[in-house]
Tab-separated table of C-alpha atoms in Angstrom:
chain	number	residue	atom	x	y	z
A	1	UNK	CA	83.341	106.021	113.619
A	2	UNK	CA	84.011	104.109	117.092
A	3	UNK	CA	87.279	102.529	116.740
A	4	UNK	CA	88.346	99.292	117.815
A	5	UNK	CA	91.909	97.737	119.076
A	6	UNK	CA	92.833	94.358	119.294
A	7	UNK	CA	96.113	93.304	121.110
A	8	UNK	CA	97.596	91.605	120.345
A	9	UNK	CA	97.937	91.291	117.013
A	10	UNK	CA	99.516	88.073	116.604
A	11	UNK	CA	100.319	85.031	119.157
A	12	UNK	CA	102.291	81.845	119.550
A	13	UNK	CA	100.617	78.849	121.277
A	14	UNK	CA	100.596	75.425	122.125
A	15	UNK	CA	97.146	73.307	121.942
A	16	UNK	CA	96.011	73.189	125.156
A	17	UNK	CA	97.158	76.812	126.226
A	18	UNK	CA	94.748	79.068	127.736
A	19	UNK	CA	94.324	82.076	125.333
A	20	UNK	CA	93.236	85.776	125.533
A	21	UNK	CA	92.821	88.494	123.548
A	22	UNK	CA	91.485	91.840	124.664
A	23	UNK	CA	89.544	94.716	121.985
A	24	UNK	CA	89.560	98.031	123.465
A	25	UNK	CA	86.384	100.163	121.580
A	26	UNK	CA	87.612	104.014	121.612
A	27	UNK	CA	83.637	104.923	122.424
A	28	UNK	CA	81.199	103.347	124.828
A	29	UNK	CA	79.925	100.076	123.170
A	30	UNK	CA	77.911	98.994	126.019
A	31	UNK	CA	77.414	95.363	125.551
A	32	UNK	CA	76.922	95.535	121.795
A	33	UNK	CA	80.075	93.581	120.590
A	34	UNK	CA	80.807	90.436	118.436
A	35	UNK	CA	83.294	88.101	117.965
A	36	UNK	CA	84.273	86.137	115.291
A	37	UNK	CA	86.702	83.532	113.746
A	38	UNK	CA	88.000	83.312	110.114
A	39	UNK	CA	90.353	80.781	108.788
A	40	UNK	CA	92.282	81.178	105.279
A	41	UNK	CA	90.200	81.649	102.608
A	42	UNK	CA	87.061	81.204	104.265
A	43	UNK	CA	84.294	83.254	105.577
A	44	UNK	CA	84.296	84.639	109.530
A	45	UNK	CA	82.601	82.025	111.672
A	46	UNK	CA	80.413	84.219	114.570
A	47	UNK	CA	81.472	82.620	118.000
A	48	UNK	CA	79.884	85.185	120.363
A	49	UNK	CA	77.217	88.194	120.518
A	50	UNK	CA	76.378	90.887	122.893
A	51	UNK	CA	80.031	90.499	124.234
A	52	UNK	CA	79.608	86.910	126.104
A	53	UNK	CA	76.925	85.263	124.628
A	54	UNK	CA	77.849	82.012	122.738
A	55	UNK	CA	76.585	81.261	119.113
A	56	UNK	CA	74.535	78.548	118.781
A	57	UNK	CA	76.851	75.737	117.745
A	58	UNK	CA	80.036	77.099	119.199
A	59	UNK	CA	82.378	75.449	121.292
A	60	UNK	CA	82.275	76.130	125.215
A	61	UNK	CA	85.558	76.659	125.304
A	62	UNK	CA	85.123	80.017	123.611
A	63	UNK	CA	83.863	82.876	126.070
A	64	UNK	CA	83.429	86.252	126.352
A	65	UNK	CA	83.469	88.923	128.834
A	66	UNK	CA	83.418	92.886	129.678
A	67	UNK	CA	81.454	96.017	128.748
A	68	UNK	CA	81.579	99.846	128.055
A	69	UNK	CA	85.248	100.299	126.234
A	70	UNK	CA	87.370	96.979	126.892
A	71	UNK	CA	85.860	93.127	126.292
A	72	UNK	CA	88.355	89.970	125.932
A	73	UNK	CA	87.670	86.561	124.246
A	74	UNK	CA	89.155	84.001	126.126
A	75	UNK	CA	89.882	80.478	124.263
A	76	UNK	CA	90.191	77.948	127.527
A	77	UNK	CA	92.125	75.319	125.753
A	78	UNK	CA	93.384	75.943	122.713
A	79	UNK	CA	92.620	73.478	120.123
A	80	UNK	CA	94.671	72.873	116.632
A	81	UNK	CA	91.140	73.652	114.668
A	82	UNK	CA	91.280	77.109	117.021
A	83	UNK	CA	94.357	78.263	115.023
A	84	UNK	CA	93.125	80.820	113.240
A	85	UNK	CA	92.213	85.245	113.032
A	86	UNK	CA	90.069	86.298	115.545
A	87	UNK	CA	88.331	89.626	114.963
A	88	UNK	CA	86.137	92.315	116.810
A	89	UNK	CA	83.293	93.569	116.022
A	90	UNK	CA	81.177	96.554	117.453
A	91	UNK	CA	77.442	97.219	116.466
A	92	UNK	CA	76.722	100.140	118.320
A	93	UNK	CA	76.444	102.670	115.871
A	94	UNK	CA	76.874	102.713	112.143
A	95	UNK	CA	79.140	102.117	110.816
A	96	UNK	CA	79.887	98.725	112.310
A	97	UNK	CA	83.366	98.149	113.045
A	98	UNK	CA	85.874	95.558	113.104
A	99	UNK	CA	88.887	95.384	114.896
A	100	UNK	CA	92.467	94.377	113.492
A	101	UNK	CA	92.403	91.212	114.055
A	102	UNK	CA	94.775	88.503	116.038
A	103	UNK	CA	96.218	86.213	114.248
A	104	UNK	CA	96.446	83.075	116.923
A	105	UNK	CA	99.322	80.965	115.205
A	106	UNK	CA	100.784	77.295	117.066
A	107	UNK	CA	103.829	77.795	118.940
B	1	UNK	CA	69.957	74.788	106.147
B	2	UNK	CA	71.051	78.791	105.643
B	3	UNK	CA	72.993	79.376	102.700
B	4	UNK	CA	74.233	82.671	101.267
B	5	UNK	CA	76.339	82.222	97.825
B	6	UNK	CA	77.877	85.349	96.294
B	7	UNK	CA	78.546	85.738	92.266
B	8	UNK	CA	79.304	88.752	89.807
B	9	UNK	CA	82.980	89.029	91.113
B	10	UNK	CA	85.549	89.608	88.490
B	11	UNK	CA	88.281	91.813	87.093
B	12	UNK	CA	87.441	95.466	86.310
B	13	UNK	CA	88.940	98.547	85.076
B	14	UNK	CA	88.947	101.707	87.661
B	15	UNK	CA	85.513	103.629	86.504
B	16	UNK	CA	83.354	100.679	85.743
B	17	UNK	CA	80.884	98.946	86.839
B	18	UNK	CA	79.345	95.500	88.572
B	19	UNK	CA	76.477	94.410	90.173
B	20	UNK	CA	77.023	91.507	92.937
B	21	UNK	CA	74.348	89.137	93.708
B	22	UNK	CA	73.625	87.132	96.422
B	23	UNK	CA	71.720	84.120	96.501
B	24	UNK	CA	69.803	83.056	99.931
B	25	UNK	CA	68.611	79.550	100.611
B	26	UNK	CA	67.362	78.069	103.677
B	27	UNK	CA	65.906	81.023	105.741
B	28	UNK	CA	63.092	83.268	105.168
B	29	UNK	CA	65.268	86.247	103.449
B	30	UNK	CA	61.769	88.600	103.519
B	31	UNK	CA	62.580	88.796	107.441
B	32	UNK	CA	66.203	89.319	107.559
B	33	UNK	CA	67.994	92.884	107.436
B	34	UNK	CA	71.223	91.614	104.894
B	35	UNK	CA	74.775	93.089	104.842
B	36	UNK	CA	77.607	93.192	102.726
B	37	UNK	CA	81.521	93.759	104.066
B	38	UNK	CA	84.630	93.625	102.209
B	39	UNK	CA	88.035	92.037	102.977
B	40	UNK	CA	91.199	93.384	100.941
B	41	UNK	CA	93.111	90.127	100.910
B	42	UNK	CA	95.310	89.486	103.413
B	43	UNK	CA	93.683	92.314	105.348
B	44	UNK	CA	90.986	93.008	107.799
B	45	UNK	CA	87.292	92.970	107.074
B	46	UNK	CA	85.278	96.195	106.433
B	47	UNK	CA	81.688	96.666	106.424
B	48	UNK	CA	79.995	98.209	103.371
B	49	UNK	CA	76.116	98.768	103.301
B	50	UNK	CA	73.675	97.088	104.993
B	51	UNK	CA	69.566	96.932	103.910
B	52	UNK	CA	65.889	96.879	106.054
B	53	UNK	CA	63.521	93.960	104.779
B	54	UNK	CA	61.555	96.056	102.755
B	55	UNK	CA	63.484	96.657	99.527
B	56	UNK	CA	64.285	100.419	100.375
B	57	UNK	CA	66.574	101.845	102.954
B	58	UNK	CA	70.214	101.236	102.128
B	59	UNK	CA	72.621	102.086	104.684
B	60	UNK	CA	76.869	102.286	103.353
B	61	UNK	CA	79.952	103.140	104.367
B	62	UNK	CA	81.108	106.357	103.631
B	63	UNK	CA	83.741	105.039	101.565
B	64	UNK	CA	81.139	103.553	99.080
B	65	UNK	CA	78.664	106.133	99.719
B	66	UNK	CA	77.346	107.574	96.514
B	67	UNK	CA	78.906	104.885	94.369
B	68	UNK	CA	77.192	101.712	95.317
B	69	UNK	CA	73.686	100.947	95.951
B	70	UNK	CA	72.428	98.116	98.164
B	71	UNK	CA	69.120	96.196	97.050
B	72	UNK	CA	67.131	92.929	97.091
B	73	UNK	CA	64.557	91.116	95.633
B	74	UNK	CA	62.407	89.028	98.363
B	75	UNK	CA	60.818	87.311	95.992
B	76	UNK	CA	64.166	86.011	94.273
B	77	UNK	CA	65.620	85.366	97.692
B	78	UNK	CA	68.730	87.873	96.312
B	79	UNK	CA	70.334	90.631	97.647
B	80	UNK	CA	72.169	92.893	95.435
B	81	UNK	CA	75.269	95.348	95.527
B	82	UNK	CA	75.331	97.272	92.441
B	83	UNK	CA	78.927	98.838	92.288
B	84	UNK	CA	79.878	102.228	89.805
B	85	UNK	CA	82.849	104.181	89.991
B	86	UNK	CA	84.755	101.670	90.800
B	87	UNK	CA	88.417	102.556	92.313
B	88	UNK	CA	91.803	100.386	93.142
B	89	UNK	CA	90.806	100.008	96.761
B	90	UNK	CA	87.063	98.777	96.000
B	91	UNK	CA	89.711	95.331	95.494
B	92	UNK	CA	88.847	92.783	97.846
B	93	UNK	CA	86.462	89.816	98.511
B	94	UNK	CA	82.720	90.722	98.488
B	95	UNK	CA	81.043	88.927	101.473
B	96	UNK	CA	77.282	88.956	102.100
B	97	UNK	CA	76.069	88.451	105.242
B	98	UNK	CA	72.693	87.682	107.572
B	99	UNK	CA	72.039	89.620	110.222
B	100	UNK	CA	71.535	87.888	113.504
B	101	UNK	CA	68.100	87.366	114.439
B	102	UNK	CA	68.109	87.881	117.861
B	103	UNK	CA	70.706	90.683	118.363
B	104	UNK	CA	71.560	94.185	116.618
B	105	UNK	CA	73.993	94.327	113.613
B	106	UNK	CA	76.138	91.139	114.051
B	107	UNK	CA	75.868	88.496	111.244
B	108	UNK	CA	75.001	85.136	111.879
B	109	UNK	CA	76.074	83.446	108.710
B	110	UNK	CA	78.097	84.152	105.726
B	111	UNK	CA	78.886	83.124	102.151
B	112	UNK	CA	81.638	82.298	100.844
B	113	UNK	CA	82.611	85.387	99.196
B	114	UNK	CA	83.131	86.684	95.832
B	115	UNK	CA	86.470	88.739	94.411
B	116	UNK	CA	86.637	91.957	92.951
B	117	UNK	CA	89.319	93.313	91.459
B	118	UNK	CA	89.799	96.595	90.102
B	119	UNK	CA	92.582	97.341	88.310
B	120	UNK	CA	94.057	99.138	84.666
Protein backbone atom coordinates (compact mmCIF):
# COMPACT_ATOMS: atom_id res chain seq x y z
CA UNK A 1 0.00 0.00 0.00
CA UNK A 2 1.47 3.61 -1.00
CA UNK A 3 2.13 5.32 2.15
CA UNK A 4 1.56 8.74 3.02
CA UNK A 5 3.41 11.39 5.52
CA UNK A 6 2.15 14.42 6.77
CA UNK A 7 4.47 16.92 8.65
CA UNK A 8 3.84 18.15 10.59
CA UNK A 9 1.75 16.62 12.74
CA UNK A 10 0.55 19.30 14.83
CA UNK A 11 0.87 23.33 14.64
CA UNK A 12 0.40 26.51 16.61
CA UNK A 13 -1.10 29.56 14.84
CA UNK A 14 -2.50 32.80 14.97
CA UNK A 15 -5.67 33.74 12.62
CA UNK A 16 -4.33 35.41 9.96
CA UNK A 17 -1.01 33.29 9.67
CA UNK A 18 -0.10 31.84 6.47
CA UNK A 19 -0.15 27.99 6.89
CA UNK A 20 1.47 24.90 5.23
CA UNK A 21 1.52 21.52 5.49
CA UNK A 22 3.38 19.18 3.19
CA UNK A 23 2.26 14.99 2.54
CA UNK A 24 5.06 13.14 1.16
CA UNK A 25 3.35 9.75 -0.80
CA UNK A 26 6.20 6.89 -0.50
CA UNK A 27 5.07 5.84 -4.36
CA UNK A 28 4.37 7.98 -7.39
CA UNK A 29 0.81 9.46 -6.94
CA UNK A 30 0.90 11.53 -9.95
CA UNK A 31 -1.69 14.10 -9.45
CA UNK A 32 -4.22 11.78 -7.84
CA UNK A 33 -4.37 13.30 -4.25
CA UNK A 34 -7.09 14.79 -1.91
CA UNK A 35 -7.35 16.89 0.80
CA UNK A 36 -9.60 17.18 3.41
CA UNK A 37 -10.72 18.90 6.71
CA UNK A 38 -12.42 17.31 9.79
CA UNK A 39 -13.40 19.07 12.90
CA UNK A 40 -14.33 17.17 16.32
CA UNK A 41 -16.87 14.91 15.98
CA UNK A 42 -17.78 15.58 12.59
CA UNK A 43 -17.30 14.12 9.24
CA UNK A 44 -14.04 15.20 6.84
CA UNK A 45 -15.08 18.17 4.75
CA UNK A 46 -13.21 17.59 0.99
CA UNK A 47 -11.39 20.99 0.27
CA UNK A 48 -9.32 19.92 -2.78
CA UNK A 49 -8.98 17.06 -5.59
CA UNK A 50 -6.43 16.04 -8.05
CA UNK A 51 -3.83 17.81 -5.72
CA UNK A 52 -4.90 21.67 -6.44
CA UNK A 53 -8.20 21.66 -7.54
CA UNK A 54 -10.71 23.42 -5.17
CA UNK A 55 -14.09 21.76 -4.10
CA UNK A 56 -16.93 23.37 -5.11
CA UNK A 57 -17.90 25.52 -2.14
CA UNK A 58 -14.51 25.84 -0.57
CA UNK A 59 -12.85 28.79 0.50
CA UNK A 60 -10.07 30.40 -1.84
CA UNK A 61 -7.94 30.66 0.70
CA UNK A 62 -7.35 26.92 0.67
CA UNK A 63 -4.89 25.73 -2.22
CA UNK A 64 -3.05 23.08 -3.33
CA UNK A 65 0.03 22.31 -5.13
CA UNK A 66 2.75 19.56 -6.34
CA UNK A 67 2.86 16.13 -8.00
CA UNK A 68 4.64 12.68 -8.21
CA UNK A 69 5.73 12.01 -4.29
CA UNK A 70 5.43 15.47 -2.32
CA UNK A 71 2.08 17.96 -2.54
CA UNK A 72 1.43 20.79 0.27
CA UNK A 73 -1.91 22.48 1.24
CA UNK A 74 -1.36 25.88 1.88
CA UNK A 75 -4.11 27.83 4.13
CA UNK A 76 -3.32 31.75 3.05
CA UNK A 77 -4.86 33.26 6.07
CA UNK A 78 -5.74 31.31 8.65
CA UNK A 79 -9.16 31.72 9.88
CA UNK A 80 -10.58 30.66 13.57
CA UNK A 81 -13.28 28.26 11.61
CA UNK A 82 -9.79 26.80 9.82
CA UNK A 83 -8.74 25.35 13.23
CA UNK A 84 -9.09 22.05 12.73
CA UNK A 85 -7.23 18.18 11.30
CA UNK A 86 -6.22 18.32 7.99
CA UNK A 87 -5.66 14.97 6.29
CA UNK A 88 -4.17 13.39 3.00
CA UNK A 89 -5.50 11.39 0.88
CA UNK A 90 -4.07 9.37 -2.17
CA UNK A 91 -6.34 7.56 -4.81
CA UNK A 92 -3.93 6.09 -6.93
CA UNK A 93 -4.19 2.63 -6.28
CA UNK A 94 -6.28 0.60 -3.90
CA UNK A 95 -6.22 0.78 -1.21
CA UNK A 96 -6.78 4.50 -0.81
CA UNK A 97 -4.76 6.05 1.74
CA UNK A 98 -4.82 8.66 4.23
CA UNK A 99 -2.17 10.38 5.75
CA UNK A 100 -1.68 11.11 9.63
CA UNK A 101 -3.14 13.97 9.84
CA UNK A 102 -2.13 17.72 11.18
CA UNK A 103 -3.76 18.85 13.75
CA UNK A 104 -3.72 22.92 13.04
CA UNK A 105 -4.42 24.23 16.71
CA UNK A 106 -4.53 28.51 17.55
CA UNK A 107 -1.42 29.74 18.93
CA UNK B 1 -29.44 18.50 -1.30
CA UNK B 2 -26.92 15.20 -0.84
CA UNK B 3 -27.38 13.47 2.25
CA UNK B 4 -25.77 10.24 3.46
CA UNK B 5 -27.04 9.10 7.14
CA UNK B 6 -25.41 6.02 8.67
CA UNK B 7 -27.36 3.59 11.35
CA UNK B 8 -26.80 -0.06 12.77
CA UNK B 9 -23.84 1.15 15.02
CA UNK B 10 -23.78 -0.28 18.45
CA UNK B 11 -21.94 -2.31 21.05
CA UNK B 12 -20.84 -5.86 20.14
CA UNK B 13 -19.07 -8.75 21.49
CA UNK B 14 -15.68 -9.86 19.52
CA UNK B 15 -17.18 -12.72 16.99
CA UNK B 16 -20.48 -11.18 16.16
CA UNK B 17 -22.10 -9.65 13.85
CA UNK B 18 -23.77 -6.20 12.27
CA UNK B 19 -24.93 -4.98 9.24
CA UNK B 20 -24.53 -0.99 8.70
CA UNK B 21 -26.82 0.84 6.51
CA UNK B 22 -26.63 3.83 4.80
CA UNK B 23 -29.30 5.94 3.74
CA UNK B 24 -28.78 8.33 0.49
CA UNK B 25 -30.97 11.32 -0.23
CA UNK B 26 -30.55 13.97 -2.66
CA UNK B 27 -28.38 12.45 -5.51
CA UNK B 28 -29.00 9.78 -7.90
CA UNK B 29 -27.23 6.83 -5.72
CA UNK B 30 -27.76 4.29 -9.04
CA UNK B 31 -24.75 6.47 -10.55
CA UNK B 32 -22.43 6.82 -7.74
CA UNK B 33 -19.54 4.21 -6.85
CA UNK B 34 -20.10 4.45 -2.59
CA UNK B 35 -17.39 3.92 0.09
CA UNK B 36 -17.13 3.20 3.54
CA UNK B 37 -13.85 4.25 5.91
CA UNK B 38 -13.41 3.93 9.50
CA UNK B 39 -11.98 6.30 12.15
CA UNK B 40 -10.80 4.69 15.61
CA UNK B 41 -11.61 7.67 17.78
CA UNK B 42 -9.21 10.01 18.33
CA UNK B 43 -7.29 8.48 15.43
CA UNK B 44 -6.82 8.76 11.76
CA UNK B 45 -9.29 7.68 9.14
CA UNK B 46 -8.97 4.32 7.26
CA UNK B 47 -10.65 3.24 4.24
CA UNK B 48 -12.62 -0.03 4.25
CA UNK B 49 -14.44 -1.27 1.01
CA UNK B 50 -15.64 0.55 -1.61
CA UNK B 51 -18.63 -0.72 -4.36
CA UNK B 52 -19.30 -0.19 -8.53
CA UNK B 53 -23.02 1.00 -9.25
CA UNK B 54 -24.18 -2.20 -10.14
CA UNK B 55 -24.82 -4.11 -6.90
CA UNK B 56 -21.75 -6.52 -7.38
CA UNK B 57 -18.09 -5.80 -7.17
CA UNK B 58 -16.98 -5.06 -3.63
CA UNK B 59 -13.60 -3.86 -3.20
CA UNK B 60 -12.03 -3.94 0.96
CA UNK B 61 -9.25 -3.47 2.78
CA UNK B 62 -7.28 -6.26 3.56
CA UNK B 63 -7.90 -5.83 7.07
CA UNK B 64 -11.70 -6.51 6.56
CA UNK B 65 -11.18 -8.72 3.73
CA UNK B 66 -13.10 -11.93 4.14
CA UNK B 67 -15.11 -10.64 7.07
CA UNK B 68 -17.22 -7.88 5.71
CA UNK B 69 -19.15 -7.59 2.63
CA UNK B 70 -20.03 -4.31 0.90
CA UNK B 71 -23.59 -4.02 -0.85
CA UNK B 72 -26.47 -1.74 -1.92
CA UNK B 73 -29.79 -1.59 -2.91
CA UNK B 74 -30.41 1.20 -5.78
CA UNK B 75 -33.72 0.97 -5.49
CA UNK B 76 -33.72 1.71 -1.57
CA UNK B 77 -31.15 4.41 -2.13
CA UNK B 78 -28.93 2.22 0.72
CA UNK B 79 -25.68 1.04 0.81
CA UNK B 80 -24.81 -1.66 3.11
CA UNK B 81 -21.70 -2.99 5.16
CA UNK B 82 -22.52 -6.25 6.55
CA UNK B 83 -19.80 -6.91 9.30
CA UNK B 84 -18.94 -10.85 10.83
CA UNK B 85 -16.12 -11.75 12.81
CA UNK B 86 -15.99 -8.90 14.38
CA UNK B 87 -12.57 -8.06 16.39
CA UNK B 88 -11.44 -5.19 19.10
CA UNK B 89 -9.92 -3.07 16.38
CA UNK B 90 -13.11 -3.22 13.95
CA UNK B 91 -13.93 -0.20 17.01
CA UNK B 92 -14.35 3.00 15.48
CA UNK B 93 -16.88 5.30 13.69
CA UNK B 94 -18.41 3.83 10.48
CA UNK B 95 -18.45 6.62 7.80
CA UNK B 96 -20.07 6.22 4.37
CA UNK B 97 -19.04 8.14 1.76
CA UNK B 98 -19.83 9.40 -2.14
CA UNK B 99 -17.44 9.18 -4.47
CA UNK B 100 -16.62 12.31 -6.36
CA UNK B 101 -18.18 12.59 -9.59
CA UNK B 102 -15.74 14.08 -11.54
CA UNK B 103 -12.45 12.59 -10.19
CA UNK B 104 -11.12 8.96 -9.17
CA UNK B 105 -11.61 7.64 -5.56
CA UNK B 106 -11.97 10.88 -3.47
CA UNK B 107 -15.36 11.40 -1.69
CA UNK B 108 -17.31 14.30 -2.14
CA UNK B 109 -19.67 14.11 0.77
CA UNK B 110 -20.05 12.27 3.92
CA UNK B 111 -22.44 11.27 6.70
CA UNK B 112 -22.24 11.74 9.82
CA UNK B 113 -21.01 8.52 10.96
CA UNK B 114 -22.12 5.70 12.99
CA UNK B 115 -20.05 3.89 16.13
CA UNK B 116 -19.07 0.51 16.48
CA UNK B 117 -17.80 -0.89 19.25
CA UNK B 118 -16.55 -4.21 19.80
CA UNK B 119 -15.75 -5.27 22.92
CA UNK B 120 -16.24 -8.46 25.79
Amino acid sequence: AIQLTQSPSSLSASVGDRVTITCRASHDIRRLLAWYQQKPGKAPDLLIYEASILQAGVSSRFGGSGFGTDFTLTISSLQPEDFATYYCQQFKTYPVTFGGGTKVEIK
Amino acid sequence: EVRLVESGGGFLQPGGSVRLACAATGFTFRNYWMHWVRQVPGKGLEWVSRVNTDENGGTYADSVKGRFTVSRDNARNTLYLQMNGLRVEDTAVYYCARNHPKTGDSFDFWGQGTLVIVSS
